PDB file of C-alpha atoms in Angstrom:
ATOM      1  CA  MET B  20      -3.310  -7.812   2.105  1.00  0.00           C
ATOM      2  CA  GLN B  21      -5.902  -6.039   4.258  1.00  0.00           C
ATOM      3  CA  ILE B  22      -5.032  -2.128   5.657  1.00  0.00           C
ATOM      4  CA  ASP B  23      -7.341  -0.866   8.438  1.00  0.00           C
ATOM      5  CA  VAL B  24      -6.868   2.990   8.821  1.00  0.00           C
ATOM      6  CA  GLU B  25      -8.719   4.740  11.244  1.00  0.00           C
ATOM      7  CA  VAL B  26      -9.047   8.583  11.514  1.00  0.00           C
ATOM      8  CA  GLU B  27     -10.686   9.685  15.030  1.00  0.00           C
ATOM      9  CA  GLU B  28     -11.113  13.683  14.514  1.00  0.00           C
ATOM     10  CA  PRO B  29     -10.944  14.334  10.379  1.00  0.00           C
ATOM     11  CA  SER B  30     -12.227  17.853  11.027  1.00  0.00           C
ATOM     12  CA  ASP B  31      -9.008  18.486  12.996  1.00  0.00           C
ATOM     13  CA  LEU B  32      -6.250  16.960  10.981  1.00  0.00           C
ATOM     14  CA  PRO B  33      -4.196  18.016   8.486  1.00  0.00           C
ATOM     15  CA  ALA B  34      -4.966  17.255   4.520  1.00  0.00           C
ATOM     16  CA  THR B  35      -2.437  14.344   4.920  1.00  0.00           C
ATOM     17  CA  GLN B  36      -1.421  11.835   7.461  1.00  0.00           C
ATOM     18  CA  LEU B  37       1.544   9.201   8.001  1.00  0.00           C
ATOM     19  CA  VAL B  38       0.962   5.691   8.433  1.00  0.00           C
ATOM     20  CA  THR B  39       3.520   3.146   9.539  1.00  0.00           C
ATOM     21  CA  TRP B  40       2.771  -0.532   8.195  1.00  0.00           C
ATOM     22  CA  GLN B  41       4.406  -4.087   8.178  1.00  0.00           C
ATOM     23  CA  VAL B  42       3.755  -7.176   6.183  1.00  0.00           C
ATOM     24  CA  GLU B  43       3.603 -10.147   7.929  1.00  0.00           C
ATOM     25  CA  TYR B  44       4.607 -13.449   6.010  1.00  0.00           C
ATOM     26  CA  PRO B  45       3.557 -16.832   7.206  1.00  0.00           C
ATOM     27  CA  GLY B  46       5.895 -18.584   9.370  1.00  0.00           C
ATOM     28  CA  ASP B  47       6.399 -15.137  11.756  1.00  0.00           C
ATOM     29  CA  ILE B  48       8.480 -13.542   9.162  1.00  0.00           C
ATOM     30  CA  THR B  49       7.830  -9.749   9.024  1.00  0.00           C
ATOM     31  CA  SER B  50       9.280  -6.999   6.656  1.00  0.00           C
ATOM     32  CA  ASP B  51      10.942  -3.603   7.645  1.00  0.00           C
ATOM     33  CA  LEU B  52       8.125  -0.918   8.475  1.00  0.00           C
ATOM     34  CA  GLY B  53       7.137   0.916   5.612  1.00  0.00           C
ATOM     35  CA  VAL B  54       5.781   4.542   5.907  1.00  0.00           C
ATOM     36  CA  SER B  55       2.725   5.794   3.779  1.00  0.00           C
ATOM     37  CA  LYS B  56       1.277   9.210   3.249  1.00  0.00           C
ATOM     38  CA  ILE B  57      -2.334   9.205   3.141  1.00  0.00           C
ATOM     39  CA  TYR B  58      -4.381  12.399   2.190  1.00  0.00           C
ATOM     40  CA  VAL B  59      -7.798  12.738   4.427  1.00  0.00           C
ATOM     41  CA  SER B  60     -10.913  13.546   2.669  1.00  0.00           C
ATOM     42  CA  PRO B  61     -14.324  13.915   3.959  1.00  0.00           C
ATOM     43  CA  LYS B  62     -15.689  10.867   1.816  1.00  0.00           C
ATOM     44  CA  ASP B  63     -17.111   7.994   3.934  1.00  0.00           C
ATOM     45  CA  LEU B  64     -13.548   5.487   3.030  1.00  0.00           C
ATOM     46  CA  ILE B  65     -14.244   2.111   4.306  1.00  0.00           C
ATOM     47  CA  GLY B  66     -10.544   0.994   2.795  1.00  0.00           C
ATOM     48  CA  VAL B  67      -7.572   1.724   0.794  1.00  0.00           C
ATOM     49  CA  VAL B  68      -6.503  -1.000  -0.994  1.00  0.00           C
ATOM     50  CA  PRO B  69      -3.229  -2.027  -2.593  1.00  0.00           C
ATOM     51  CA  LEU B  70      -3.960  -4.772  -5.443  1.00  0.00           C
ATOM     52  CA  ALA B  71      -0.907  -6.718  -7.082  1.00  0.00           C
ATOM     53  CA  MET B  72      -2.224  -7.601 -10.528  1.00  0.00           C
ATOM     54  CA  GLU B  73      -0.798 -11.161 -10.610  1.00  0.00           C
ATOM     55  CA  ALA B  74      -2.200 -13.947  -7.849  1.00  0.00           C
ATOM     56  CA  GLU B  75       1.244 -15.107  -6.700  1.00  0.00           C
ATOM     57  CA  ILE B  76       4.496 -12.687  -6.146  1.00  0.00           C
ATOM     58  CA  LEU B  77       7.778 -14.979  -6.700  1.00  0.00           C
ATOM     59  CA  ASN B  78      10.977 -12.985  -6.930  1.00  0.00           C
ATOM     60  CA  THR B  79      13.292 -15.334  -8.700  1.00  0.00           C
ATOM     61  CA  ALA B  80      15.606 -12.390  -9.231  1.00  0.00           C
ATOM     62  CA  ILE B  81      18.531 -13.784  -6.928  1.00  0.00           C
ATOM     63  CA  LEU B  82      18.145 -17.047  -8.765  1.00  0.00           C
ATOM     64  CA  THR B  83      18.187 -15.849 -12.341  1.00  0.00           C
ATOM     65  CA  GLY B  84      19.608 -12.176 -12.263  1.00  0.00           C
ATOM     66  CA  LYS B  85      16.313 -11.046 -14.326  1.00  0.00           C
ATOM     67  CA  THR B  86      13.852  -8.404 -12.685  1.00  0.00           C
ATOM     68  CA  VAL B  87      10.275  -9.227 -11.623  1.00  0.00           C
ATOM     69  CA  ALA B  88       8.308  -6.486 -11.642  1.00  0.00           C
ATOM     70  CA  VAL B  89       4.676  -6.878 -10.683  1.00  0.00           C
ATOM     71  CA  PRO B  90       2.470  -3.815 -10.886  1.00  0.00           C
ATOM     72  CA  VAL B  91       0.290  -2.457  -8.106  1.00  0.00           C
ATOM     73  CA  LYS B  92      -3.115  -0.684  -8.293  1.00  0.00           C
ATOM     74  CA  VAL B  93      -4.345   1.350  -5.273  1.00  0.00           C
ATOM     75  CA  VAL B  94      -8.131   1.685  -4.961  1.00  0.00           C
ATOM     76  CA  SER B  95     -10.424   3.187  -2.279  1.00  0.00           C
ATOM     77  CA  VAL B  96     -13.596   2.056  -1.388  1.00  0.00           C
ATOM     78  CA  GLU B  97     -16.426   4.171  -0.346  1.00  0.00           C
ATOM     79  CA  ASP B  98     -19.388   3.109   2.103  1.00  0.00           C
ATOM     80  CA  ASP B  99     -21.473   3.036  -0.449  1.00  0.00           C
ATOM     81  CA  GLY B 100     -19.304   0.569  -2.758  1.00  0.00           C
ATOM     82  CA  THR B 101     -18.043   3.197  -4.698  1.00  0.00           C
ATOM     83  CA  VAL B 102     -14.488   1.723  -5.672  1.00  0.00           C
ATOM     84  CA  THR B 103     -12.101   4.685  -7.110  1.00  0.00           C
ATOM     85  CA  GLU B 104      -8.574   3.862  -8.838  1.00  0.00           C
ATOM     86  CA  LEU B 105      -6.206   6.125  -6.822  1.00  0.00           C
ATOM     87  CA  VAL B 106      -3.663   7.123  -9.412  1.00  0.00           C
ATOM     88  CA  GLU B 107      -2.193  10.684  -8.400  1.00  0.00           C
ATOM     89  CA  SER B 108      -2.208  10.347  -4.977  1.00  0.00           C
ATOM     90  CA  VAL B 109       0.194   7.397  -4.457  1.00  0.00           C
ATOM     91  CA  GLU B 110       3.926   6.877  -4.484  1.00  0.00           C
ATOM     92  CA  CYS B 111       5.943   4.099  -3.952  1.00  0.00           C
ATOM     93  CA  ARG B 112       9.456   3.977  -2.377  1.00  0.00           C
ATOM     94  CA  SER B 113      11.365   1.492  -0.860  1.00  0.00           C
ATOM     95  CA  SER B 114      13.810   1.939   1.979  1.00  0.00           C
ATOM     96  CA  ASP B 115      16.002  -0.926   0.825  1.00  0.00           C
ATOM     97  CA  GLU B 116      16.571  -1.039  -2.931  1.00  0.00           C
ATOM     98  CA  ASP B 117      18.603  -4.141  -2.810  1.00  0.00           C
ATOM     99  CA  VAL B 118      15.662  -6.002  -1.731  1.00  0.00           C
ATOM    100  CA  ILE B 119      12.693  -4.465  -3.625  1.00  0.00           C
ATOM    101  CA  LYS B 120      12.744  -1.534  -6.328  1.00  0.00           C
ATOM    102  CA  ALA B 121       9.549   0.491  -6.182  1.00  0.00           C
ATOM    103  CA  SER B 122       8.670   2.708  -9.126  1.00  0.00           C
TER     104      SER B 122
END
């Protein structure tokens, strides 16, 4: 997954920005729109990346009735290569908890 975020005038913006995003799957299938709040800082970030801690995510809950849980870590990457885990500034929500529940 790749997320590209560009802030044109960081000195004129509030501390947070809302970003609308959507996941595209193979075969022209797309998810509902998601909205994330991003905290803007004066650092030279080149990316904010959500990392699923498993290589493949297969939701078999509909077949087995058992919950499938995959932890996600969010990191920022600075221009100088510094990688920082974002813990306190990250919040997960789902617009349809019958499909996916975030916690």
